CSV table of C-alpha atoms and ligand atoms in Angstrom, one decimal:
chain,number,residue,atom,x,y,z
A,1,MET,CA,101.9,19.7,64.0
A,2,LEU,CA,101.3,18.9,67.7
A,3,ILE,CA,101.4,15.2,67.5
A,4,LYS,CA,103.1,14.0,64.4
A,5,ARG,CA,106.8,13.2,64.0
A,6,PRO,CA,108.8,14.6,61.0
A,7,ASP,CA,109.5,11.3,59.2
A,8,ASP,CA,105.9,10.1,59.2
A,9,CYS,CA,105.6,9.9,55.4
A,10,PRO,CA,106.4,6.4,54.3
A,11,SER,CA,108.7,6.3,51.2
A,12,SER,CA,106.6,3.5,49.8
A,13,SER,CA,103.9,6.2,49.2
A,14,ILE,CA,106.0,8.3,47.0
A,15,THR,CA,105.1,8.5,43.3
A,16,PRO,CA,108.1,9.3,41.1
A,17,ARG,CA,107.5,12.5,39.0
A,18,GLU,CA,107.9,10.8,35.8
A,19,LEU,CA,105.1,8.3,36.6
A,20,PHE,CA,102.8,11.1,37.6
A,21,GLU,CA,103.5,13.0,34.4
A,22,ARG,CA,103.1,9.8,32.3
A,23,ARG,CA,99.6,9.3,33.9
A,24,ARG,CA,98.6,12.9,33.2
A,25,ASP,CA,99.6,12.6,29.5
A,26,PHE,CA,97.7,9.2,29.4
A,27,ILE,CA,94.8,10.9,30.6
A,28,LYS,CA,94.9,13.6,28.0
A,29,THR,CA,94.7,11.1,25.3
A,30,GLY,CA,91.4,9.7,24.0
A,31,ALA,CA,92.3,6.3,25.4
A,32,GLY,CA,92.7,7.7,28.8
A,33,LEU,CA,89.5,9.5,29.0
A,34,ALA,CA,87.4,6.7,30.0
A,35,LEU,CA,89.7,5.6,32.6
A,36,ALA,CA,90.3,9.2,33.9
A,37,ALA,CA,86.6,9.2,35.0
A,38,LEU,CA,87.4,6.3,37.4
A,39,LEU,CA,90.5,8.0,39.0
A,40,PRO,CA,90.0,9.9,42.0
A,41,THR,CA,92.0,13.2,42.6
A,42,ALA,CA,91.9,16.4,40.7
A,43,GLN,CA,92.4,15.7,37.1
A,44,ALA,CA,89.1,17.3,36.1
A,45,ALA,CA,89.9,20.4,38.0
A,46,GLU,CA,89.6,23.7,36.4
A,47,LYS,CA,92.8,25.0,34.8
A,48,LEU,CA,94.5,28.2,36.2
A,49,ALA,CA,97.6,29.2,34.3
A,50,GLY,CA,100.2,31.7,35.3
A,51,ARG,CA,103.0,33.3,33.6
A,52,PRO,CA,106.5,32.2,34.6
A,53,SER,CA,108.0,34.3,37.3
A,54,LEU,CA,111.6,35.3,38.0
A,55,TYR,CA,111.0,34.5,41.7
A,56,SER,CA,110.7,30.8,40.9
A,57,SER,CA,113.0,28.2,42.1
A,58,ASP,CA,114.4,25.8,39.5
A,59,GLU,CA,114.4,22.8,42.0
A,60,THR,CA,112.6,19.5,41.1
A,61,GLN,CA,108.9,20.1,42.0
A,62,THR,CA,107.4,17.8,44.6
A,63,PRO,CA,105.1,15.2,43.0
A,64,TYR,CA,101.6,16.3,42.8
A,65,LYS,CA,100.5,13.3,44.7
A,66,HIS,CA,102.4,14.5,47.8
A,67,VAL,CA,101.6,18.3,47.4
A,68,THR,CA,97.9,17.2,47.5
A,69,GLY,CA,98.0,14.1,49.5
A,70,TYR,CA,100.2,15.1,52.6
A,71,ASN,CA,98.7,18.2,54.1
A,72,ASN,CA,98.3,20.1,57.4
A,73,PHE,CA,94.8,21.5,57.4
A,74,TYR,CA,93.6,20.9,61.0
A,75,GLU,CA,89.9,21.8,60.1
A,76,PHE,CA,89.8,18.6,58.4
A,77,GLY,CA,91.8,16.5,60.9
A,78,THR,CA,95.2,16.2,62.3
A,79,ASP,CA,96.6,13.3,60.2
A,80,LYS,CA,98.5,14.1,57.1
A,81,GLU,CA,96.0,12.2,54.9
A,82,ASP,CA,92.9,13.6,56.5
A,83,PRO,CA,92.6,16.9,54.4
A,84,ALA,CA,92.7,14.9,51.0
A,85,ALA,CA,90.0,12.6,52.4
A,86,ASN,CA,87.8,15.2,53.9
A,87,ALA,CA,88.3,18.5,52.3
A,88,HIS,CA,85.8,17.8,49.5
A,89,ARG,CA,83.2,18.9,52.0
A,90,LEU,CA,84.5,22.4,52.1
A,91,GLN,CA,81.9,24.8,50.3
A,92,THR,CA,84.0,27.2,48.2
A,93,GLN,CA,81.1,28.7,46.0
A,94,PRO,CA,80.1,31.5,46.5
A,95,TRP,CA,83.2,32.8,48.4
A,96,THR,CA,84.0,36.2,49.5
A,97,LEU,CA,87.1,37.8,51.2
A,98,ARG,CA,86.5,40.8,53.3
A,99,ILE,CA,89.3,43.2,53.9
A,100,GLU,CA,88.9,45.6,56.7
A,101,GLY,CA,90.5,47.2,59.9
A,102,LEU,CA,92.8,50.1,59.6
A,103,VAL,CA,92.1,51.0,56.1
A,104,GLN,CA,90.8,53.9,54.1
A,105,LYS,CA,88.5,51.8,51.9
A,106,PRO,CA,87.2,48.5,53.4
A,107,LYS,CA,86.1,46.2,50.7
A,108,THR,CA,84.7,42.7,49.9
A,109,PHE,CA,86.0,40.7,46.9
A,110,ASP,CA,84.5,37.6,45.3
A,111,ILE,CA,86.7,35.0,43.5
A,112,ASP,CA,86.2,36.3,40.0
A,113,GLN,CA,87.3,39.8,41.1
A,114,LEU,CA,90.4,38.3,43.0
A,115,ARG,CA,91.4,36.3,39.9
A,116,LYS,CA,91.3,39.4,37.7
A,117,LEU,CA,92.9,41.8,40.1
A,118,ALA,CA,96.5,41.3,38.8
A,119,PRO,CA,98.3,39.1,36.2
A,120,LEU,CA,98.5,35.5,37.4
A,121,GLU,CA,102.1,34.1,37.9
A,122,GLU,CA,103.4,30.7,38.3
A,123,ARG,CA,105.8,30.9,41.3
A,124,ILE,CA,107.7,27.8,42.1
A,125,TYR,CA,108.5,28.1,45.9
A,126,ARG,CA,110.1,26.0,48.6
A,127,LEU,CA,107.8,25.3,51.6
A,128,ARG,CA,109.3,24.0,54.7
A,129,CYS,CA,107.3,22.7,57.6
A,130,VAL,CA,108.5,23.1,61.2
A,131,GLU,CA,108.0,19.4,61.4
A,132,GLY,CA,111.1,18.7,59.2
A,133,TRP,CA,109.6,18.0,55.8
A,134,SER,CA,109.7,20.3,52.7
A,135,MET,CA,108.2,20.6,49.3
A,136,VAL,CA,108.7,22.5,46.2
A,137,ILE,CA,105.3,23.7,44.8
A,138,PRO,CA,104.3,25.6,41.5
A,139,TRP,CA,101.7,28.0,43.0
A,140,VAL,CA,99.6,30.2,40.8
A,141,GLY,CA,98.9,33.7,42.2
A,142,TYR,CA,100.2,37.2,42.5
A,143,PRO,CA,101.9,39.2,45.2
A,144,LEU,CA,99.6,39.8,48.2
A,145,ALA,CA,100.6,43.5,48.0
A,146,ALA,CA,98.5,44.0,44.8
A,147,LEU,CA,95.5,43.2,46.9
A,148,LEU,CA,96.4,45.1,50.0
A,149,ARG,CA,96.8,48.3,48.1
A,150,GLN,CA,93.2,48.1,46.9
A,151,VAL,CA,91.9,49.1,50.4
A,152,GLU,CA,94.5,51.9,51.2
A,153,PRO,CA,95.9,50.9,54.5
A,154,LEU,CA,96.1,53.8,57.1
A,155,GLY,CA,99.4,55.0,58.4
A,156,SER,CA,98.6,53.5,61.8
A,157,ALA,CA,98.4,49.9,60.2
A,158,LYS,CA,101.4,47.9,61.4
A,159,TYR,CA,100.1,44.2,61.1
A,160,VAL,CA,97.8,42.1,58.9
A,161,GLU,CA,95.8,39.4,60.3
A,162,PHE,CA,94.4,36.4,58.2
A,163,ILE,CA,91.4,34.7,59.1
A,164,SER,CA,90.5,31.3,57.7
A,165,ALA,CA,86.9,30.0,57.1
A,166,VAL,CA,85.0,28.0,59.7
A,167,GLN,CA,82.2,25.7,58.3
A,168,ALA,CA,81.3,23.7,61.3
A,169,GLU,CA,79.0,21.4,59.4
A,170,ASN,CA,81.6,20.5,56.8
A,171,MET,CA,84.9,20.6,58.8
A,172,PRO,CA,85.1,17.6,61.2
A,173,GLY,CA,88.3,19.1,62.7
A,174,VAL,CA,86.7,22.1,64.3
A,175,ARG,CA,85.0,19.8,66.8
A,176,ASP,CA,88.5,19.3,68.2
A,177,ARG,CA,89.9,22.0,70.4
A,178,VAL,CA,93.4,21.1,69.2
A,179,LEU,CA,93.5,24.9,68.0
A,180,GLY,CA,91.2,27.8,68.6
A,181,TRP,CA,88.9,28.4,65.6
A,182,PRO,CA,89.0,30.2,63.3
A,183,TYR,CA,92.5,29.5,62.3
A,184,VAL,CA,94.4,33.0,62.5
A,185,GLU,CA,97.7,34.0,61.1
A,186,GLY,CA,99.5,37.2,60.9
A,187,LEU,CA,102.3,39.1,59.5
A,188,ARG,CA,103.9,42.5,60.0
A,189,LEU,CA,102.7,44.9,57.3
A,190,ASP,CA,106.2,45.1,55.6
A,191,GLU,CA,106.3,41.2,55.6
A,192,ALA,CA,102.9,41.0,53.9
A,193,ARG,CA,103.8,43.7,51.3
A,194,HIS,CA,107.1,41.9,50.5
A,195,PRO,CA,107.1,40.8,46.8
A,196,LEU,CA,107.6,37.2,47.7
A,197,THR,CA,104.4,37.0,49.8
A,198,LEU,CA,101.9,35.5,47.5
A,199,LEU,CA,98.0,35.3,47.3
A,200,ALA,CA,97.6,31.8,45.8
A,201,LEU,CA,94.7,30.7,43.7
A,202,GLY,CA,96.1,27.6,42.3
A,203,LEU,CA,98.8,25.1,41.9
A,204,TYR,CA,100.2,22.9,39.4
A,205,GLY,CA,98.3,24.9,36.6
A,206,GLU,CA,94.9,24.2,38.3
A,207,VAL,CA,92.6,26.1,40.8
A,208,LEU,CA,93.7,25.3,44.4
A,209,PRO,CA,92.7,21.8,45.5
A,210,LYS,CA,90.5,22.1,48.6
A,211,GLN,CA,93.1,20.3,50.8
A,212,ASN,CA,95.5,23.0,49.9
A,213,GLY,CA,93.4,25.8,51.0
A,214,ALA,CA,90.7,26.5,48.2
A,215,PRO,CA,89.8,29.0,46.9
A,216,ILE,CA,92.5,31.5,48.2
A,217,ARG,CA,95.4,31.2,50.6
A,218,ILE,CA,98.5,33.0,51.5
A,219,VAL,CA,102.1,31.6,50.9
A,220,VAL,CA,105.0,33.0,52.7
A,221,PRO,CA,108.0,31.0,51.5
A,222,TRP,CA,110.5,32.2,54.1
A,223,LYS,CA,108.5,31.3,57.1
A,224,TYR,CA,107.3,27.8,58.4
A,225,GLY,CA,104.3,26.5,56.5
A,226,PHE,CA,102.0,27.2,59.3
A,227,LYS,CA,102.3,31.0,58.5
A,228,SER,CA,100.5,30.3,55.1
A,229,GLY,CA,96.8,30.5,56.1
A,230,LYS,CA,94.4,28.5,54.0
A,231,SER,CA,90.9,29.2,52.8
A,232,ILE,CA,90.9,32.7,54.1
A,233,VAL,CA,87.8,34.7,54.4
A,234,ARG,CA,88.9,37.9,56.1
A,235,ILE,CA,92.0,40.1,56.2
A,236,ARG,CA,92.3,42.7,59.0
A,237,PHE,CA,94.7,45.5,59.3
A,238,THR,CA,95.7,46.2,62.9
A,239,ASP,CA,98.1,48.3,65.0
A,240,THR,CA,98.9,45.4,67.4
A,241,GLU,CA,100.6,42.1,66.8
A,242,PRO,CA,97.8,39.5,66.0
A,243,LEU,CA,97.4,36.5,68.3
A,244,THR,CA,97.8,33.7,65.9
A,245,SER,CA,96.3,30.2,66.4
A,246,TRP,CA,99.7,28.6,67.0
A,247,VAL,CA,101.0,31.2,69.5
A,248,GLU,CA,97.7,30.9,71.4
A,249,ALA,CA,97.9,27.1,71.4
A,250,ASN,CA,101.6,27.0,72.6
A,251,ARG,CA,103.7,30.2,72.7
A,252,ARG,CA,106.8,28.4,74.0
A,253,GLU,CA,106.9,26.3,70.9
A,254,TYR,CA,105.4,28.7,68.2
A,255,GLY,CA,106.4,32.3,67.8
A,256,PHE,CA,104.9,35.2,65.9
A,257,TYR,CA,107.7,35.4,63.3
A,258,SER,CA,108.4,31.7,62.6
A,259,ASN,CA,111.1,32.5,60.0
A,260,VAL,CA,112.9,29.3,58.8
A,261,ASN,CA,115.9,29.4,60.9
A,262,PRO,CA,118.3,26.3,61.3
A,263,GLN,CA,119.9,28.1,64.3
A,264,VAL,CA,116.7,28.1,66.4
A,265,ASP,CA,115.4,24.6,67.1
A,266,HIS,CA,111.8,24.0,68.0
A,267,PRO,CA,111.6,22.3,71.4
A,268,ARG,CA,110.6,19.0,69.8
A,269,TRP,CA,112.2,19.1,66.3
A,270,SER,CA,115.6,20.2,65.1
A,271,GLN,CA,115.4,22.8,62.5
A,272,LYS,CA,119.0,22.1,61.1
A,273,ARG,CA,118.0,19.7,58.3
A,274,GLU,CA,114.9,18.7,56.3
A,275,ARG,CA,113.6,15.9,54.2
A,276,ARG,CA,112.0,16.8,50.8
A,277,LEU,CA,109.0,14.7,50.2
A,278,GLY,CA,109.7,12.4,47.3
A,279,GLU,CA,113.4,12.1,48.0
A,280,PHE,CA,115.5,10.0,50.2
A,281,GLY,CA,118.0,11.4,52.8
A,282,LYS,CA,118.1,14.9,54.2
A,283,ARG,CA,119.4,18.3,53.1
A,284,ASP,CA,120.6,21.2,55.2
A,285,THR,CA,117.9,23.7,56.0
A,286,GLN,CA,118.8,27.4,55.0
A,287,LEU,CA,118.2,30.7,56.8
A,288,PHE,CA,114.9,32.1,55.6
A,289,ASN,CA,114.4,28.9,53.7
A,290,GLY,CA,117.0,30.3,51.3
A,291,TYR,CA,115.1,33.4,50.4
A,292,SER,CA,118.0,35.8,51.7
A,293,GLU,CA,116.5,38.7,50.1
A,294,VAL,CA,114.2,39.1,53.1
A,295,ALA,CA,117.0,39.5,55.5
A,296,PRO,CA,116.7,43.3,55.7
A,297,LEU,CA,113.2,43.0,57.1
A,298,TYR,CA,114.7,41.7,60.2
A,299,ALA,CA,117.9,44.0,60.4
A,300,GLY,CA,118.8,44.6,64.1
A,301,MET,CA,116.4,41.9,65.3
A,302,ASP,CA,117.4,39.2,67.6
A,303,LEU,CA,115.9,36.2,65.7
A,304,LYS,CA,116.4,33.9,68.7
A,305,ARG,CA,114.2,36.0,70.8
A,306,SER,CA,111.8,37.0,68.0
A,307,PHE,CA,111.5,33.4,66.8
B,1,MTE,N1,95.6,27.0,57.4
B,1,MTE,C1,94.5,26.6,57.9
B,1,MTE,N2,93.4,27.3,57.9
B,1,MTE,N3,94.6,25.5,58.9
B,1,MTE,C2,95.7,24.7,59.0
B,1,MTE,O1,95.7,23.7,59.7
B,1,MTE,N4,98.1,24.5,58.5
B,1,MTE,C3,99.2,25.2,58.1
B,1,MTE,C4,99.2,26.1,56.9
B,1,MTE,N5,97.9,26.7,56.8
B,1,MTE,C5,96.7,25.2,58.4
B,1,MTE,C6,96.8,26.2,57.5
B,1,MTE,C7,100.5,24.3,58.1
B,1,MTE,S1,100.9,23.7,59.5
B,1,MTE,C8,101.1,24.0,57.0
B,1,MTE,S2,102.6,23.2,57.0
B,1,MTE,C9,100.6,24.5,55.6
B,1,MTE,O2,99.3,25.1,55.8
B,1,MTE,C10,100.5,23.2,54.8
B,1,MTE,O3,100.1,23.6,53.5
B,1,MTE,P1,99.8,22.5,52.3
B,1,MTE,O4,99.1,21.4,52.9
B,1,MTE,O5,99.3,23.2,51.1
B,1,MTE,O6,101.3,22.0,52.1
């Protein structure tokens, strides 16, 4: 995010959705099986289905190739292709998520417990990056609120901090001080509990690919993509606003709220329009990324100041 320009994805690298689907169908057939072994990517990934959700967008989904091949995951490098190339080194088993801080019952969950905690849903959400590109991704997960209530937050808890994993030996990016590690994100408690805020365990009907934040990540669809912390290991309830990695890196450019807002430009990138990966041309960016139901969370706030 610090160094790349918005239009840095060549259109030549875009796979039309039908081509991708045809390839998947081909792989399912006996004739395709032998060839499938030769193909890289995640065809052999464990399936993870979710029931359709009313919160889903009906827009065209961004081809799998972009969703898993054009990523920001600075622990694995700052180029868009770095996470797909390097994230296979992330160790995801065993994995635990600790929830602590201002709560009645701090707890540690393993992935099996997390998968069973609430019914899995498929949520097709828009994701818009502050750099000016966007995607439509079919996530698999459930509302983060279902997890947060397990630990019985205290009345004094006002914020939630999300802390990503650091595996220095597996993450070439953490040698780079481009951000402070671990990657930290945060939400106000009411934002974290909003029914749109998702704990994601999968996408496109499979367990999360590593470059997308395996085995668990947060997805906050009305905020810029960087609010959606990947590969999280700790959630902490606090009474003060968490110092997030991007605010710490550059508080003039990145605010705590970071709601998608075409009226508030980033110093280096206009936020008025966006380019959907896999499409030509640009479209207008919508306030809150089009998720207008979150507006009451910000009633009375000056969103230019609290950007
Ligand atoms: N989480 C961690 N731990 N490290 C990161 O560098 N990048 C963020 C966010 N979560 C990031 C992260 C940014 S800038 C974006 S745009 C989204 O992840 C990208 O998610 P995606 O690659 O699944 O599209």
